[in-house]
Amino acid sequence: MLAIFRRELGSYFSSPIGYIFLAVYYLFSGYFFLGTTLVADTNSLSGVFQSLFTVLMFIVPLLTMRLMSEDKKLKTDQLLLTSPLNLSSLVYGKFFAALIVFLVGVAITPVYALIINIFAQPEWIVVIGNLVGLILLGAALISIGLFISSLTENQLIAAIGGFAIMMIFMLIDGLSSVIPIDIVKKIIDGISFSTRYGEFTTGIFNISSVLYFISVVVIFNFFTVRVLEKKRWS
Amino acid sequence: MIEVQNLTKRYGSKVALNDVSFTVNQGEILGFLGPNGAGKSTTMNILTGYLSSSSGAAKIGGKDILDDPMGAKSKIGYLPEQPPLYLDMTVSAYLNFVYDLKKCKLPRKAHLQEICDLVKISDVSHRLIKNLSKGYRQRVGLAQALVGNPDVLILDEPTVGLDPKQIIEIRNVIKKLGKKHTIILSSHILPEIQATCDRVVVINNGNIVADDTPDNLSQNLSHNARYTVRIQGPENEVRPIISSIQGMKKVDCLGEREPGVFEYLIESAEGSDVRNDLFKRLSERNWPLLGLQNSALNLEDIFLQLTKDNAAPPVLDKKAQKEARKQAEAILEEHETEEIEKIADEAAVDYTQQSAQEEQTGLAPEPQEQPKNDGGDE
């Protein structure tokens, strides 16, 4: 797993993808920090975190699009799948490499809190809760993107497909207000990313939401393993 | 070392491999031969655990690839058809990655250096793989397979894309490796198999059609003696004459090699030697025999014979044989009558002049015959 992790991490920074991801992330989070915190004259960072949800949807596919599809295209999967390495360490190696690049991006947010600290006391507990929420959301989106990437050998399709699935998870709670059936409503609210992430940004630390995001990670990574396994039997 | 039992692989309704079984012993180099799409790569992919078989078993060093994949895979070095290279890495970074991936325990630096020296990529070790030529990429792929010193090497067309000098180098490397490792090698470059392998498995349409040493294969299949001959003389006359020799099975004209000199591939039936008769016939006609070379059935011919769908032995059909004989007889008769006339004419001339004339006309009568022959047929 460590070998895969190191290679993928290195590959983010030997190609422009890692840098573009970080640049875009810093640009937008800085813009939202300016707009929703500094200009609005508040000590709350929640506005920044709320806006970052949309930004993540657009840039996480950038991180995940080539993770699996490139191996298929370059036939390097023949090396990976014929070496003494089990499939889940392969998938998790790639997952953690993308997660680390994402965390390098997220690391900018505590800096914003420090900047606020100059003018006023930020609510540290809320900021930490927000950070945890953001990291969990990112991890869930990465595992979805990774799964989509394993389905195709075309990076563009992987990116657009990942983006579409993430969009569905974000927009799905719009449906719940128009569907009159209670049980469906509950299910939709249950799987909606934005409802759960919204709780974090308003300062509610809900253990069930934490478990939910972790489950999404585990399930989608499991799906990815199954896709690789299935390929052998095709 | 490698045991393959009743391996079958289906893609939907298409059968890619049909009940394939063979074994490879320790230290053996096995050549895998077959036309494109015969199932060579599929077999190799199953052996290395990249694909699963529909039924049957493959064991590497006694470890089943399905029951104990980690154990079996750690014994294999695999070079697929397209070398699995990360283009954005340098050669040394890539080999280090493979070293980690295979959980190799050998001393890292010395081991990788040894491999680089063996396949001669030390001088490009700091370059990005995407900037390397096809030949170098192929070598890096081979180096990758050698990392960890695996017992079994599975090489899918290892010399494809290399120039002739590199091919010889890689062949020698493979031979050298064959002393310590068990190797399966696929190729459709036939001399390569002939040069490197101890045993050949020929596969066609997913079935094994032969499994033997290259020498035995060529002996078993070539009952007939084959010669390449070069004869100075017009093809349309020479051919029927040599076709009519007793025991001659097949005559193929290979084309004009020098002005007026044609090359033929002749094949005689089992147990008959046509060389004597051939010389006599030609000397009668005064057609110099410029070359006679024994050409045994090479692997290429074996391959074509084995992979032909209806593997009937190539014999001249009876009708063609009869016609050739007729033509030959006609020409012989004409020559004889001509010669008798000539001798009668020349008898009138001085005896000393006659012998000189005969030498001169040795080649001359031929162009005169041609119109006569045509006229006779009409």
XYZ file of C-alpha atoms in Angstrom:
612
model
C 0.000 0.000 0.000
C 2.849 2.338 0.873
C 4.460 1.843 -2.548
C 1.225 2.741 -4.339
C 0.638 5.671 -2.004
C 4.107 7.097 -2.579
C 3.918 6.696 -6.337
C 0.527 8.346 -6.655
C 1.504 11.216 -4.377
C 4.674 11.749 -6.401
C 2.710 11.646 -9.617
C 0.385 14.463 -8.450
C 3.370 16.733 -8.140
C 5.345 15.548 -11.139
C 2.343 16.503 -13.273
C 0.471 19.818 -13.134
C -2.647 18.249 -11.618
C -1.582 18.594 -7.965
C -0.571 22.198 -8.431
C -3.713 23.128 -10.357
C -5.871 21.515 -7.697
C -4.149 23.424 -4.893
C -4.113 26.712 -6.811
C -7.816 26.540 -7.606
C -8.618 25.496 -4.055
C -6.586 28.349 -2.538
C -8.023 30.854 -4.967
C -11.657 30.072 -4.204
C -11.291 29.521 -0.482
C -9.416 32.846 -0.290
C -12.135 34.530 -2.293
C -14.873 33.181 -0.030
C -12.868 34.072 3.070
C -12.691 37.635 1.807
C -16.345 37.774 0.768
C -18.118 35.940 3.584
C -15.860 36.687 6.543
C -13.682 39.758 6.109
C -16.091 41.943 4.103
C -19.099 40.706 6.104
C -17.261 41.769 9.224
C -17.823 38.537 11.183
C -15.663 36.154 13.154
C -17.519 33.121 11.754
C -15.867 30.973 9.111
C -19.056 29.021 8.378
C -19.682 30.981 5.169
C -16.321 29.850 3.829
C -17.024 26.227 4.626
C -20.513 26.340 3.110
C -19.194 27.727 -0.152
C -16.347 25.224 -0.277
C -18.846 22.393 -0.818
C -19.525 23.577 -4.372
C -15.859 24.204 -5.036
C -14.978 20.656 -3.953
C -17.520 19.194 -6.336
C -15.732 20.828 -9.220
C -12.157 20.134 -8.244
C -12.228 16.727 -6.552
C -12.836 14.984 -9.920
C -9.579 16.636 -11.000
C -7.817 14.659 -8.291
C -9.514 11.353 -8.884
C -10.053 11.210 -12.648
C -6.735 9.588 -13.508
C -6.243 7.427 -10.420
C -7.671 4.230 -11.888
C -8.374 5.091 -15.516
C -4.740 5.867 -16.286
C -3.632 2.423 -15.132
C -6.078 0.851 -17.513
C -4.975 2.997 -20.378
C -1.228 2.561 -19.848
C -1.767 -1.135 -19.023
C 0.109 -0.574 -15.784
C -2.772 -2.399 -14.127
C -1.073 -5.540 -15.463
C 1.858 -4.750 -13.222
C -0.271 -3.838 -10.214
C -2.652 -6.784 -10.476
C 0.072 -9.357 -11.054
C 2.258 -8.244 -8.164
C 1.802 -9.692 -4.683
C -0.520 -6.963 -3.500
C -4.128 -7.318 -2.491
C -6.719 -5.190 -4.194
C -7.867 -3.239 -1.169
C -4.349 -2.012 -0.405
C -4.127 -0.947 -4.031
C -7.375 1.022 -3.755
C -6.598 2.501 -0.350
C -3.082 3.450 -1.427
C -4.556 5.525 -4.212
C -7.339 6.852 -1.996
C -4.934 8.107 0.672
C -2.644 9.726 -1.896
C -5.579 11.797 -3.179
C -6.697 12.492 0.386
C -3.259 13.842 1.344
C -3.259 16.280 -1.591
C -6.739 17.336 -0.526
C -5.538 17.831 3.086
C -2.685 20.032 1.855
C -5.415 22.206 0.361
C -7.567 22.122 3.496
C -4.567 23.124 5.602
C -5.085 26.698 4.407
C -8.346 27.033 6.403
C -6.827 27.119 9.911
C -4.687 29.970 8.585
C -7.890 31.935 8.001
C -8.877 31.322 11.621
C -5.473 32.637 12.704
C -6.032 35.759 10.599
C -9.373 36.337 12.340
C -7.624 35.791 15.628
C -5.822 39.111 15.035
C -9.108 41.004 15.100
C -11.393 38.908 17.269
C -11.588 35.569 19.021
C -12.840 32.910 16.563
C -15.021 30.086 17.874
C -12.317 27.444 17.773
C -14.644 24.528 18.516
C -16.861 25.441 15.555
C -13.846 25.898 13.306
C -12.529 22.459 14.261
C -15.972 20.926 13.738
C -16.112 22.547 10.312
C -12.679 21.250 9.433
C -13.628 17.704 10.395
C -16.776 18.025 8.291
C -14.837 19.329 5.314
C -12.284 16.537 5.535
C -15.002 13.884 5.790
C -16.860 15.364 2.845
C -13.661 15.474 0.816
C -12.868 11.860 1.657
C -16.359 10.761 0.609
C -16.143 12.674 -2.673
C -12.684 11.242 -3.382
C -13.893 7.674 -2.897
C -16.818 8.329 -5.248
C -14.470 9.834 -7.819
C -12.113 6.886 -7.425
C -14.952 4.474 -8.060
C -16.054 6.307 -11.212
C -12.454 6.377 -12.393
C -12.223 2.603 -12.080
C -15.139 2.184 -14.486
C -13.499 3.760 -17.497
C -10.119 4.204 -19.123
C -10.930 7.695 -20.303
C -9.944 10.434 -17.870
C -12.446 12.884 -19.258
C -15.331 10.494 -18.768
C -14.062 9.770 -15.262
C -14.003 13.484 -14.457
C -17.431 14.262 -15.888
C -18.963 11.102 -14.436
C -17.541 11.880 -11.016
C -18.788 15.410 -11.222
C -22.284 14.236 -12.183
C -22.532 11.777 -9.285
C -21.301 14.367 -6.808
C -23.827 16.862 -8.205
C -26.602 14.353 -7.612
C -25.550 13.906 -3.989
C -25.641 17.676 -3.592
C -28.908 18.427 -5.389
C -30.869 15.448 -4.176
C -32.285 17.208 -1.103
C -34.012 19.655 -3.435
C -36.205 16.693 -4.355
C -37.235 15.943 -0.799
C -39.325 19.133 -0.549
C -41.407 18.191 -3.598
C -41.978 14.531 -2.791
C -44.936 14.135 -0.496
C -44.178 10.561 0.607
C -42.638 10.594 4.053
C -40.458 7.539 3.798
C -38.884 8.647 0.496
C -38.329 12.072 1.958
C -36.496 10.542 4.900
C -34.291 8.407 2.698
C -33.386 11.348 0.485
C -32.569 13.538 3.475
C -30.571 10.656 4.862
C -28.281 10.309 1.889
C -28.004 14.005 1.080
C -24.461 15.274 1.477
C -25.459 18.899 1.745
C -27.892 18.384 4.653
C -25.257 16.518 6.638
C -22.438 18.836 5.709
C -24.708 21.791 6.470
C -24.960 20.577 10.063
C -21.182 20.774 10.462
C -21.057 24.310 9.071
C -23.699 25.513 11.517
C -21.677 24.104 14.400
C -23.541 20.858 15.008
C -21.220 17.904 15.430
C -23.456 14.914 14.696
C -21.815 11.516 15.223
C -24.253 9.890 12.799
C -23.050 12.254 10.065
C -19.453 11.364 10.818
C -20.327 7.677 10.538
C -22.301 8.355 7.383
C -19.351 9.907 5.545
C -16.996 7.200 6.752
C -19.458 4.580 5.517
C -19.597 6.248 2.109
C -15.806 6.052 1.918
C -15.726 2.383 2.896
C -18.582 1.396 0.599
C -17.303 3.168 -2.488
C -13.768 1.891 -1.953
C -15.256 -1.572 -1.608
C -17.116 -1.048 -4.894
C -13.834 -0.069 -6.538
C -12.228 -3.277 -5.285
C -15.169 -5.223 -6.719
C -14.787 -3.515 -10.092
C -11.134 -4.582 -10.218
C -12.018 -8.078 -9.103
C -14.786 -8.347 -11.660
C -12.405 -7.427 -14.451
C -10.505 -10.663 -13.908
C -13.640 -12.702 -14.371
C -14.986 -10.926 -17.427
C 7.634 -25.454 -11.753
C 4.609 -24.409 -13.788
C 1.646 -26.713 -14.085
C -1.310 -25.898 -16.259
C -4.232 -28.281 -16.155
C -7.237 -28.194 -18.469
C -7.288 -24.438 -18.658
C -10.341 -23.036 -20.406
C -11.232 -19.397 -20.859
C -14.441 -18.128 -22.384
C -15.299 -14.565 -23.220
C -19.056 -14.815 -23.463
C -19.628 -17.386 -26.174
C -16.137 -17.039 -27.614
C -13.732 -19.721 -26.419
C -10.293 -18.148 -26.109
C -8.608 -21.176 -24.565
C -9.859 -24.699 -24.853
C -8.670 -27.303 -22.359
C -5.019 -26.339 -22.421
C -2.580 -28.396 -20.344
C 1.190 -28.330 -20.149
C 3.980 -28.284 -17.616
C 7.260 -26.440 -17.524
C 10.147 -27.855 -15.531
C 12.632 -25.959 -13.444
C 15.223 -24.196 -15.562
C 13.408 -24.796 -18.835
C 12.782 -22.155 -21.482
C 9.412 -22.771 -23.070
C 8.499 -21.057 -26.290
C 4.902 -20.173 -26.870
C 4.109 -19.951 -30.508
C 0.932 -19.079 -32.287
C -0.696 -16.638 -34.686
C -2.295 -13.465 -33.415
C -5.372 -14.136 -31.319
C -4.405 -17.764 -30.701
C -4.553 -17.399 -26.930
C -0.905 -16.836 -26.037
C -1.458 -13.653 -24.085
C -4.621 -15.013 -22.502
C -2.695 -18.008 -21.170
C -0.001 -15.751 -19.829
C -2.510 -13.421 -18.224
C -4.142 -16.371 -16.496
C -0.798 -17.733 -15.299
C 0.078 -14.392 -13.758
C -3.310 -13.941 -12.117
C -4.330 -10.948 -14.212
C -7.283 -12.877 -15.591
C -9.140 -15.826 -14.159
C -9.771 -18.980 -16.071
C -13.308 -20.201 -16.682
C -12.186 -23.644 -15.555
C -8.965 -25.518 -14.938
C -6.036 -24.719 -12.705
C -2.636 -23.087 -12.963
C 0.058 -23.712 -10.379
C 3.304 -21.801 -10.017
C 5.870 -23.620 -7.901
C 3.099 -25.749 -6.416
C 0.971 -22.724 -5.482
C -2.389 -22.325 -7.137
C -2.880 -18.877 -8.645
C -6.480 -18.728 -7.392
C -6.135 -20.357 -3.971
C -2.873 -18.702 -2.999
C -2.513 -15.693 -5.290
C 0.028 -13.883 -3.095
C 2.301 -16.928 -2.910
C 2.078 -17.630 -6.632
C 2.425 -14.004 -7.740
C 5.528 -13.458 -5.640
C 7.264 -16.153 -7.695
C 6.525 -14.528 -11.043
C 8.114 -11.769 -13.027
C 5.811 -10.737 -15.853
C 6.502 -8.673 -18.922
C 3.160 -8.138 -20.668
C 2.801 -7.442 -24.355
C 2.828 -3.722 -23.690
C 5.376 -2.992 -20.956
C 3.509 -1.601 -17.925
C 5.430 1.639 -17.536
C 4.493 4.840 -15.774
C 5.579 7.404 -18.310
C 5.863 10.217 -15.787
C 8.536 8.455 -13.721
C 12.271 8.159 -14.210
C 13.648 4.695 -14.823
C 15.252 4.430 -11.383
C 12.151 5.788 -9.599
C 10.043 3.271 -11.490
C 12.284 0.334 -10.625
C 12.320 1.420 -6.994
C 8.532 1.525 -7.083
C 8.404 -1.995 -8.495
C 10.888 -3.078 -5.832
C 8.535 -1.782 -3.119
C 5.491 -3.161 -4.870
C 6.927 -6.669 -4.957
C 7.979 -6.377 -1.317
C 11.470 -7.338 -2.351
C 13.927 -8.259 0.378
C 17.214 -8.206 -1.578
C 19.673 -5.326 -1.002
C 17.946 -2.570 -2.945
C 20.775 -0.638 -4.535
C 22.938 -3.598 -5.532
C 19.994 -5.600 -6.847
C 18.598 -2.805 -9.027
C 22.078 -1.939 -10.284
C 22.643 -5.558 -11.260
C 19.389 -5.629 -13.232
C 20.144 -2.325 -14.958
C 23.547 -3.628 -16.002
C 22.074 -6.883 -17.252
C 19.559 -5.238 -19.597
C 21.851 -2.265 -20.253
C 19.735 0.623 -19.040
C 22.170 2.059 -16.486
C 22.888 5.046 -18.716
C 19.221 6.088 -18.918
C 18.319 5.467 -15.268
C 17.739 9.133 -14.494
C 15.641 9.835 -17.581
C 11.861 10.014 -17.737
C 10.361 6.904 -19.258
C 8.205 8.934 -21.650
C 11.368 10.257 -23.292
C 12.794 6.804 -23.969
C 12.675 5.009 -27.307
C 10.632 1.865 -27.815
C 13.677 -0.369 -27.436
C 14.647 1.166 -24.127
C 11.086 1.009 -22.847
C 11.019 -2.663 -23.681
C 14.203 -3.168 -21.697
C 12.837 -1.253 -18.726
C 9.831 -3.555 -18.934
C 12.138 -6.557 -18.863
C 14.056 -5.045 -15.945
C 10.770 -4.654 -14.095
C 10.058 -8.360 -14.537
C 13.467 -9.237 -13.125
C 13.057 -7.227 -9.915
C 12.995 -9.535 -6.924
C 14.734 -12.366 -8.777
C 11.543 -14.372 -9.357
C 11.753 -18.109 -10.025
C 9.474 -17.859 -13.027
C 9.699 -15.331 -15.821
C 6.777 -14.882 -18.164
C 7.684 -12.766 -21.147
C 5.106 -11.803 -23.740
C 6.962 -10.962 -26.937
C 10.060 -9.622 -25.221
C 11.933 -8.530 -28.337
C 9.171 -6.733 -30.166
C 10.209 -3.266 -31.319
C 13.925 -3.841 -30.884
C 16.530 -3.488 -33.587
C 18.408 -6.636 -34.709
C 21.413 -5.918 -32.499
C 19.220 -5.435 -29.452
C 17.247 -8.555 -30.296
C 20.437 -10.607 -30.177
C 21.408 -8.964 -26.901
C 18.053 -9.610 -25.286
C 18.058 -13.178 -26.585
C 21.402 -13.734 -24.922
C 20.084 -12.195 -21.724
C 17.126 -14.562 -21.826
C 19.385 -17.549 -22.431
C 21.548 -16.469 -19.526
C 18.490 -16.061 -17.315
C 17.247 -19.476 -18.391
C 20.036 -21.100 -16.407
C 18.585 -19.881 -13.118
C 14.948 -19.187 -13.936
C 12.076 -21.006 -15.510
C 10.949 -19.002 -18.501
C 7.869 -18.910 -20.673
C 8.364 -16.823 -23.738
C 5.865 -16.006 -26.419
C 6.684 -14.772 -29.822
C 5.689 -14.930 -33.406
C 9.248 -14.235 -34.422
C 10.077 -17.843 -35.126
C 13.862 -17.872 -35.319
C 13.802 -16.379 -31.868
C 12.002 -19.383 -30.448
C 14.317 -21.668 -32.377
C 17.344 -19.858 -30.996
C 16.327 -19.573 -27.357
C 13.850 -22.225 -26.375
C 14.272 -25.776 -25.139
C 10.700 -26.622 -25.917
C 7.957 -25.215 -28.084
C 4.232 -25.212 -27.486
C 2.309 -24.278 -30.590
C -1.134 -22.917 -29.932
C -3.852 -22.162 -32.419
C -7.430 -21.051 -31.848
C -7.068 -21.765 -28.143
C -5.867 -25.333 -28.641
C -2.400 -26.760 -28.223
C -1.442 -28.286 -31.563
C 2.121 -29.305 -30.737
C 4.363 -29.594 -27.700
C 7.922 -30.736 -28.402
C 11.512 -29.628 -28.848
C 12.139 -27.483 -31.938
C 14.338 -30.232 -33.465
C 11.811 -33.014 -32.950
C 9.080 -30.861 -34.380
C 10.944 -30.223 -37.578
C 11.927 -33.900 -37.873
C 8.450 -35.220 -37.336
C 6.892 -32.929 -39.824
C 9.405 -33.078 -42.616
C 9.421 -36.610 -44.040
C 10.666 -35.244 -47.290
C 14.090 -34.021 -48.218
C 14.031 -30.459 -49.431
C 16.644 -28.713 -51.489
C 17.073 -25.287 -52.896
C 18.667 -25.484 -56.338
C 19.909 -22.892 -58.772
C 19.801 -23.821 -62.427
C 20.869 -21.804 -65.408
C 18.258 -22.377 -68.052
C 14.760 -21.245 -69.094
C 12.263 -21.840 -66.327
C 9.426 -23.152 -68.496
C 11.611 -26.010 -69.727
C 13.660 -26.760 -66.662
C 10.650 -27.046 -64.434
C 8.803 -29.849 -66.238
C 12.007 -31.783 -66.657
C 12.934 -31.771 -63.020
C 9.312 -32.347 -62.036
C 9.345 -35.600 -63.997
C 12.259 -37.066 -62.032
C 11.283 -40.264 -60.235
C 10.420 -39.533 -56.596
C 10.074 -35.801 -57.044
C 7.181 -34.517 -54.997
C 7.105 -30.822 -55.472
C 8.869 -28.149 -57.473
C 8.466 -24.487 -56.699
C 10.143 -21.809 -58.713
C 11.415 -19.133 -56.337
C 12.173 -16.676 -59.105
C 15.017 -15.434 -61.242
C 18.043 -14.824 -59.047
C 20.593 -13.898 -61.694
C 19.986 -13.198 -65.384
C 18.866 -16.526 -66.857
C 19.338 -18.329 -63.554
C 16.308 -19.531 -61.649
C 16.040 -20.829 -58.125
C 13.748 -23.734 -57.299
C 12.645 -25.340 -54.079
C 12.342 -29.074 -54.693
C 10.959 -31.651 -52.365
C 11.412 -35.378 -52.857
C 9.278 -38.154 -51.453
C 10.392 -40.075 -48.413
C 13.328 -42.435 -49.033
C 14.208 -41.336 -52.519
C 17.245 -39.283 -53.372
C 16.673 -37.147 -56.434
C 20.052 -35.442 -56.526
C 21.680 -37.960 -58.837
C 18.887 -37.889 -61.374
C 18.704 -34.162 -61.140
C 22.343 -33.793 -62.082
C 22.036 -36.283 -64.947
C 18.971 -34.631 -66.437
C 20.498 -31.211 -66.276
C 23.822 -32.276 -67.705
C 21.998 -33.995 -70.573
C 20.410 -30.636 -71.394
C 23.633 -28.806 -70.670
C 21.945 -26.634 -68.061
C 24.555 -25.848 -65.449
C 23.593 -26.568 -61.860
C 24.898 -23.532 -60.028
C 23.819 -24.416 -56.511
C 22.299 -27.224 -54.468
C 21.467 -26.628 -50.861
C 19.690 -28.795 -48.338
C 16.893 -26.796 -46.755
C 15.242 -28.660 -43.914
C 11.767 -27.657 -42.782
C 12.275 -24.657 -40.512
C 10.057 -23.605 -37.671
C 8.297 -21.152 -39.898
C 7.065 -23.940 -42.181
C 6.128 -26.081 -39.205
C 4.210 -23.201 -37.785
C 2.332 -22.629 -41.000
C 1.607 -26.339 -41.369
C 0.380 -26.745 -37.819
C -1.769 -23.653 -37.776
C -3.332 -24.273 -41.163
C -7.003 -25.003 -40.721
C -6.999 -28.045 -42.986
C -3.545 -29.406 -42.386
C -3.224 -31.466 -45.581
C 0.361 -32.107 -46.651
C 1.331 -29.895 -49.559
C 1.517 -32.260 -52.563
C 1.380 -31.386 -56.198
C -2.051 -32.609 -57.282
C -2.168 -35.541 -59.692
C -3.483 -33.628 -62.654
C -0.702 -31.075 -62.497
C 1.830 -33.839 -62.047
C 0.576 -35.665 -65.147
C 0.677 -32.523 -67.248
C 4.184 -31.736 -66.138
C 5.288 -35.222 -67.067
C 3.636 -34.990 -70.490
C 5.242 -31.657 -71.193
C 8.598 -32.979 -70.123
C 8.281 -36.008 -72.379
C 7.321 -33.828 -75.315
C 10.325 -31.617 -74.809
C 12.594 -34.617 -74.365
C 11.366 -36.163 -77.587
C 11.857 -32.977 -79.506
C 15.325 -32.608 -78.129
C 16.160 -36.143 -79.082
C 14.918 -35.862 -82.631
C 16.623 -32.562 -82.980
C 19.840 -33.934 -81.738
C 19.711 -36.878 -84.083
C 19.127 -34.514 -86.992
C 21.926 -32.339 -85.788
C 24.303 -35.240 -85.480
C 23.369 -36.423 -88.970
C 23.975 -32.978 -90.393
C 27.194 -32.584 -88.545
C 28.426 -35.995 -89.588
C 28.769 -34.555 -93.040
C 31.051 -31.890 -91.733
C 34.638 -32.417 -90.689
C 34.945 -34.371 -87.421
C 37.055 -31.720 -85.680
C 34.591 -28.993 -86.573
C 31.740 -31.037 -85.189
C 32.921 -31.170 -81.663
C 33.547 -27.444 -81.589
C 30.089 -26.747 -83.013
C 28.401 -28.942 -80.507
C 29.853 -26.909 -77.690
C 28.677 -23.689 -79.267
C 25.146 -24.864 -79.920
C 24.737 -26.151 -76.356
C 22.725 -23.075 -75.464
C 21.650 -22.078 -78.942
C 18.917 -24.661 -79.709
C 16.679 -23.429 -76.903
C 15.298 -20.233 -78.445
C 14.672 -22.134 -81.686
C 12.640 -24.760 -79.936
C 10.132 -22.381 -78.471
C 8.125 -21.612 -81.625
C 8.314 -25.248 -82.647
C 6.789 -26.316 -79.403
C 3.913 -23.856 -79.724
C 3.281 -24.877 -83.324
C 3.137 -28.532 -82.360
C 0.465 -27.897 -79.752
C -1.784 -26.131 -82.184
